[in-house]
Short mmCIF file of C-alpha atoms in Angstrom, two decimals:
data_model
loop_
_atom_site.label_atom_id
_atom_site.label_comp_id
_atom_site.label_asym_id
_atom_site.label_seq_id
_atom_site.Cartn_x
_atom_site.Cartn_y
_atom_site.Cartn_z
CA UNK A 203 30.13 61.57 -151.94
CA UNK A 204 28.48 62.23 -148.58
CA UNK A 205 30.36 59.29 -147.08
CA UNK A 206 33.62 60.61 -148.57
CA UNK A 207 33.37 63.71 -146.34
CA UNK A 208 31.46 62.14 -143.44
CA UNK A 209 32.55 63.02 -139.92
CA UNK A 210 31.14 59.76 -138.56
CA UNK A 211 32.74 57.53 -141.15
CA UNK A 212 31.25 54.05 -141.39
CA UNK A 213 33.82 52.62 -143.76
CA UNK A 214 36.92 50.65 -142.91
CA UNK A 215 39.25 52.46 -140.47
CA UNK A 216 42.77 53.37 -141.43
CA UNK A 217 45.00 50.29 -141.42
CA UNK A 218 48.65 51.01 -140.73
CA UNK A 219 50.72 49.44 -143.52
CA UNK A 220 47.58 47.88 -144.94
CA UNK A 221 47.17 47.52 -148.73
CA UNK A 222 45.76 51.04 -149.23
CA UNK A 223 48.50 52.61 -147.10
CA UNK A 224 51.31 50.74 -148.89
CA UNK A 225 49.89 51.57 -152.33
CA UNK A 226 49.62 55.24 -151.34
CA UNK A 227 53.26 55.29 -150.17
CA UNK A 228 54.35 53.68 -153.43
CA UNK A 229 52.39 56.20 -155.50
CA UNK A 230 53.90 59.12 -153.57
CA UNK A 231 57.42 57.82 -154.26
CA UNK A 232 56.57 57.15 -157.91
CA UNK A 233 55.07 60.59 -158.55
CA UNK A 234 57.99 62.38 -156.90
CA UNK A 235 60.44 60.33 -158.98
CA UNK A 236 58.58 61.00 -162.24
CA UNK A 237 58.38 64.75 -161.55
CA UNK A 238 62.09 64.93 -160.70
CA UNK A 239 63.13 62.97 -163.80
CA UNK A 240 60.88 65.09 -165.99
CA UNK A 241 62.00 68.32 -164.31
CA UNK A 242 65.66 67.65 -165.01
CA UNK A 243 64.85 67.56 -168.74
CA UNK A 244 62.80 70.79 -168.75
CA UNK A 245 63.72 74.41 -169.20
CA UNK A 246 63.16 76.98 -166.44
CA UNK A 247 59.56 77.62 -167.50
CA UNK A 248 58.70 73.93 -167.41
CA UNK A 249 60.28 73.48 -164.00
CA UNK A 250 58.36 76.48 -162.72
CA UNK A 251 55.08 74.92 -163.80
CA UNK A 252 55.87 71.85 -161.72
CA UNK A 253 56.79 74.06 -158.78
CA UNK A 254 53.49 75.91 -159.09
CA UNK A 255 51.76 72.53 -159.19
CA UNK A 256 53.35 71.61 -155.86
CA UNK A 257 52.41 74.99 -154.36
CA UNK A 258 48.79 74.80 -155.52
CA UNK A 259 48.46 71.22 -154.27
CA UNK A 260 49.80 72.17 -150.85
CA UNK A 261 47.47 75.17 -150.48
CA UNK A 262 44.32 73.54 -151.87
CA UNK A 263 44.71 70.40 -149.76
CA UNK A 264 45.40 72.40 -146.59
CA UNK A 265 42.51 74.82 -147.16
CA UNK A 266 40.17 71.90 -147.81
CA UNK A 267 41.34 70.34 -144.53
CA UNK A 268 40.40 73.50 -142.63
CA UNK A 269 37.06 73.79 -144.45
CA UNK A 270 36.19 70.16 -143.67
CA UNK A 271 37.01 70.59 -139.99
CA UNK A 272 34.94 73.78 -139.82
CA UNK A 273 32.01 72.18 -141.66
CA UNK A 274 32.00 69.16 -139.34
CA UNK A 275 32.34 71.23 -136.18
CA UNK A 276 35.89 70.08 -135.41
CA UNK A 277 37.86 73.30 -136.00
CA UNK A 278 39.32 74.56 -132.72
CA UNK A 279 42.17 76.82 -131.78
CA UNK A 280 43.65 73.90 -129.84
CA UNK A 281 44.01 71.70 -132.93
CA UNK A 282 43.94 73.68 -136.17
CA UNK A 283 46.47 76.50 -135.89
CA UNK A 284 49.37 75.93 -138.31
CA UNK A 285 51.85 75.22 -135.52
CA UNK A 286 52.63 71.55 -136.00
CA UNK A 287 55.86 71.16 -137.98
CA UNK A 288 54.14 69.84 -141.10
CA UNK A 289 51.23 72.30 -140.82
CA UNK A 290 53.67 75.21 -140.84
CA UNK A 291 55.75 73.68 -143.63
CA UNK A 292 52.69 73.26 -145.86
CA UNK A 293 52.39 77.04 -146.15
CA UNK A 294 56.12 77.70 -146.08
CA UNK A 295 56.80 75.07 -148.77
CA UNK A 296 54.17 76.62 -151.02
CA UNK A 297 55.92 79.99 -150.69
CA UNK A 298 59.30 78.30 -151.23
CA UNK A 299 58.22 76.64 -154.47
CA UNK A 300 56.95 79.92 -155.93
CA UNK A 301 59.72 82.25 -154.70
CA UNK A 302 62.69 79.87 -154.41
CA UNK A 303 63.36 81.12 -150.86
CA UNK A 304 66.53 79.39 -149.67
CA UNK A 305 66.00 79.97 -145.93
CA UNK A 306 62.71 78.09 -146.12
CA UNK A 307 64.42 75.37 -148.15
CA UNK A 308 66.90 74.70 -145.34
CA UNK A 309 64.06 73.84 -142.96
CA UNK A 310 61.96 72.11 -145.63
CA UNK A 311 64.85 69.80 -146.52
CA UNK A 312 66.36 69.11 -143.12
CA UNK A 313 63.17 69.04 -141.04
CA UNK A 314 60.35 68.75 -143.56
CA UNK A 315 61.50 65.56 -145.23
CA UNK A 316 62.11 63.85 -141.88
CA UNK A 317 58.86 65.02 -140.29
CA UNK A 318 56.61 64.48 -143.30
CA UNK A 319 58.13 61.06 -144.01
CA UNK A 320 57.34 59.98 -140.47
CA UNK A 321 53.79 61.29 -140.91
CA UNK A 322 53.47 59.32 -144.15
CA UNK A 323 54.64 56.16 -142.44
CA UNK A 324 52.34 56.62 -139.42
CA UNK A 325 49.54 58.98 -140.56
CA UNK A 326 47.30 60.63 -137.98
CA UNK A 327 44.23 59.45 -139.91
CA UNK A 328 42.24 58.04 -137.00
CA UNK A 329 39.15 56.15 -138.14
CA UNK A 330 39.34 57.55 -141.65
CA UNK A 331 40.63 54.84 -143.93
CA UNK A 332 40.53 54.60 -147.72
CA UNK A 333 38.59 56.09 -149.49
CA UNK A 334 37.71 58.88 -147.01
CA UNK A 335 38.76 62.49 -147.67
CA UNK A 336 41.07 62.45 -144.63
CA UNK A 337 43.02 59.51 -146.03
CA UNK A 338 43.78 61.40 -149.25
CA UNK A 339 44.42 64.68 -147.43
CA UNK A 340 47.07 63.32 -145.09
CA UNK A 341 48.89 61.47 -147.88
CA UNK A 342 48.78 64.34 -150.39
CA UNK A 343 49.78 67.00 -147.88
CA UNK A 344 52.80 65.22 -146.45
CA UNK A 345 53.77 63.76 -149.82
CA UNK A 346 53.85 67.25 -151.32
CA UNK A 347 56.05 68.54 -148.48
CA UNK A 348 58.59 65.80 -149.16
CA UNK A 349 58.29 66.21 -152.92
CA UNK A 350 58.82 69.97 -152.80
CA UNK A 351 62.10 69.72 -150.91
CA UNK A 352 63.31 66.80 -153.03
CA UNK A 353 62.44 68.61 -156.27
CA UNK A 354 64.42 71.73 -155.37
CA UNK A 355 67.36 69.54 -154.35
CA UNK A 356 67.43 67.12 -157.28
CA UNK A 357 66.19 69.39 -160.05
CA UNK A 358 67.02 72.97 -159.06
CA UNK A 359 70.36 72.20 -157.40
CA UNK A 360 69.56 73.49 -153.94
CA UNK A 361 71.52 72.01 -151.04
CA UNK A 362 72.00 72.59 -147.32
CA UNK A 363 75.31 73.83 -145.89
CA UNK A 364 76.95 73.55 -142.46
CA UNK A 365 75.37 76.91 -141.61
CA UNK A 366 71.99 75.39 -142.48
CA UNK A 367 72.53 72.83 -139.72
CA UNK A 368 73.22 75.59 -137.21
CA UNK A 369 70.20 77.64 -138.25
CA UNK A 370 67.88 74.64 -138.11
CA UNK A 371 69.21 73.68 -134.68
CA UNK A 372 68.88 77.15 -133.17
CA UNK A 373 65.61 78.29 -134.73
CA UNK A 374 64.04 74.85 -134.49
CA UNK A 375 64.49 74.86 -130.71
CA UNK A 376 63.34 78.47 -130.40
CA UNK A 377 60.23 77.52 -132.37
CA UNK A 378 59.56 74.55 -130.11
CA UNK A 379 59.87 76.76 -127.04
CA UNK A 380 57.44 79.30 -128.52
CA UNK A 381 54.94 76.56 -129.39
CA UNK A 382 55.30 75.22 -125.86
CA UNK A 383 54.12 78.59 -124.55
CA UNK A 384 51.13 78.47 -126.91
CA UNK A 385 50.29 74.97 -125.64
CA UNK A 386 50.41 76.22 -122.07
CA UNK A 387 48.25 79.24 -122.88
CA UNK A 388 45.46 77.53 -124.84
CA UNK A 389 45.65 73.91 -123.67
CA UNK A 390 46.82 72.54 -127.02
CA UNK A 391 49.35 69.86 -127.96
CA UNK A 392 51.10 71.32 -130.98
CA UNK A 393 54.32 69.52 -131.89
CA UNK A 394 53.08 66.78 -129.51
CA UNK A 395 55.25 68.19 -126.75
CA UNK A 396 52.46 68.45 -124.15
CA UNK A 397 51.68 64.73 -124.38
CA UNK A 398 51.88 61.88 -126.88
CA UNK A 399 49.29 61.78 -129.68
CA UNK A 400 46.25 59.56 -129.21
CA UNK A 401 46.83 57.73 -132.49
CA UNK A 402 49.67 55.27 -133.15
CA UNK A 403 53.03 56.90 -133.84
CA UNK A 404 56.73 56.35 -133.33
CA UNK A 405 56.41 58.21 -130.02
CA UNK A 406 54.65 55.18 -128.57
CA UNK A 407 57.99 53.39 -128.20
CA UNK A 408 59.60 56.30 -126.34
CA UNK A 409 59.58 56.98 -122.58
CA UNK A 410 56.80 58.95 -120.87
CA UNK A 411 56.51 62.76 -120.84
CA UNK A 412 58.65 64.81 -120.55
CA UNK A 413 61.54 62.48 -121.27
CA UNK A 414 60.34 61.57 -124.76
CA UNK A 415 60.89 65.21 -125.76
CA UNK A 416 64.62 64.69 -125.28
CA UNK A 417 64.37 61.61 -127.47
CA UNK A 418 62.55 63.65 -130.12
CA UNK A 419 65.47 66.12 -130.04
CA UNK A 420 68.00 63.31 -130.39
CA UNK A 421 66.10 61.51 -133.15
CA UNK A 422 65.58 64.81 -134.96
CA UNK A 423 69.30 65.57 -134.77
CA UNK A 424 70.16 62.14 -136.19
CA UNK A 425 67.61 62.58 -139.00
CA UNK A 426 69.02 66.01 -139.87
CA UNK A 427 72.58 64.67 -139.94
CA UNK A 428 71.55 61.72 -142.11
CA UNK A 429 69.84 64.05 -144.59
CA UNK A 430 72.93 66.25 -144.65
CA UNK A 431 75.40 63.35 -144.92
CA UNK A 432 75.32 63.00 -148.75
CA UNK A 433 76.43 66.62 -149.08
CA UNK A 434 79.06 66.24 -146.34
CA UNK A 435 80.51 63.22 -148.18
CA UNK A 436 80.43 65.09 -151.48
CA UNK A 437 82.26 68.07 -149.95
CA UNK A 438 84.83 65.77 -148.33
CA UNK A 439 85.55 64.06 -151.62
CA UNK A 440 85.86 67.41 -153.40
CA UNK A 441 88.37 68.65 -150.81
CA UNK A 442 90.30 65.40 -151.06
CA UNK A 443 90.50 65.61 -154.85
CA UNK A 444 91.49 69.27 -154.63
CA UNK A 445 94.25 68.38 -152.16
CA UNK A 446 95.57 65.66 -154.48
CA UNK A 447 95.54 68.04 -157.44
CA UNK A 448 97.54 70.62 -155.49
CA UNK A 449 100.04 67.94 -154.45
CA UNK A 450 100.54 66.84 -158.04
CA UNK A 451 100.85 70.44 -159.23
CA UNK A 452 103.38 71.17 -156.47
#
């Protein structure tokens, strides 16, 4: 157990797309699928229990992450404020699952799924491979962010709208600007906009600072549009069918 929480971990380091990583990704996808299939067959009370399960998982895992960093002397204002996209969405998604807040859902679906999926594919786990606490924390936290947004979409019938795209675009950039000021004030690197992360990530293939920030904006916009595209296609088909029906009726 001591090794499970050790700061100076002597076990195998995290292996990107190694057996443990691939199994973890498969389990995340499987659990989300099972919960969505089960949720669609439940009444409102049953669905709410699953939503509370997501919320509790998000909060407990995040609190344990802060406790571990504090206990090992790693908690700093430069690294542990909830200002990274996924760090903020952990708390917001927990609130969303309990209250059903639609404004949070817009960001959780359009930004949370994209951001947390990238974090699942390239976790910032450092030296902490399976079975260290950090390995489980990073997988559970980001998996629950994705699962929360997917559950509300597939089971509860939530969906983004064209106005959602506008709100995410405007407030997302305002948030990034505000976080940039925090980075400047305290010497942090929240949102990884001050410099690239030290661990392997998709940012490694992008140009140097500050140009990679523009690429982040472009990639984020593409990801948001891809996540919205199923609903855009559905709306287009509905309008087309409605137009045909009016033609026939006329």
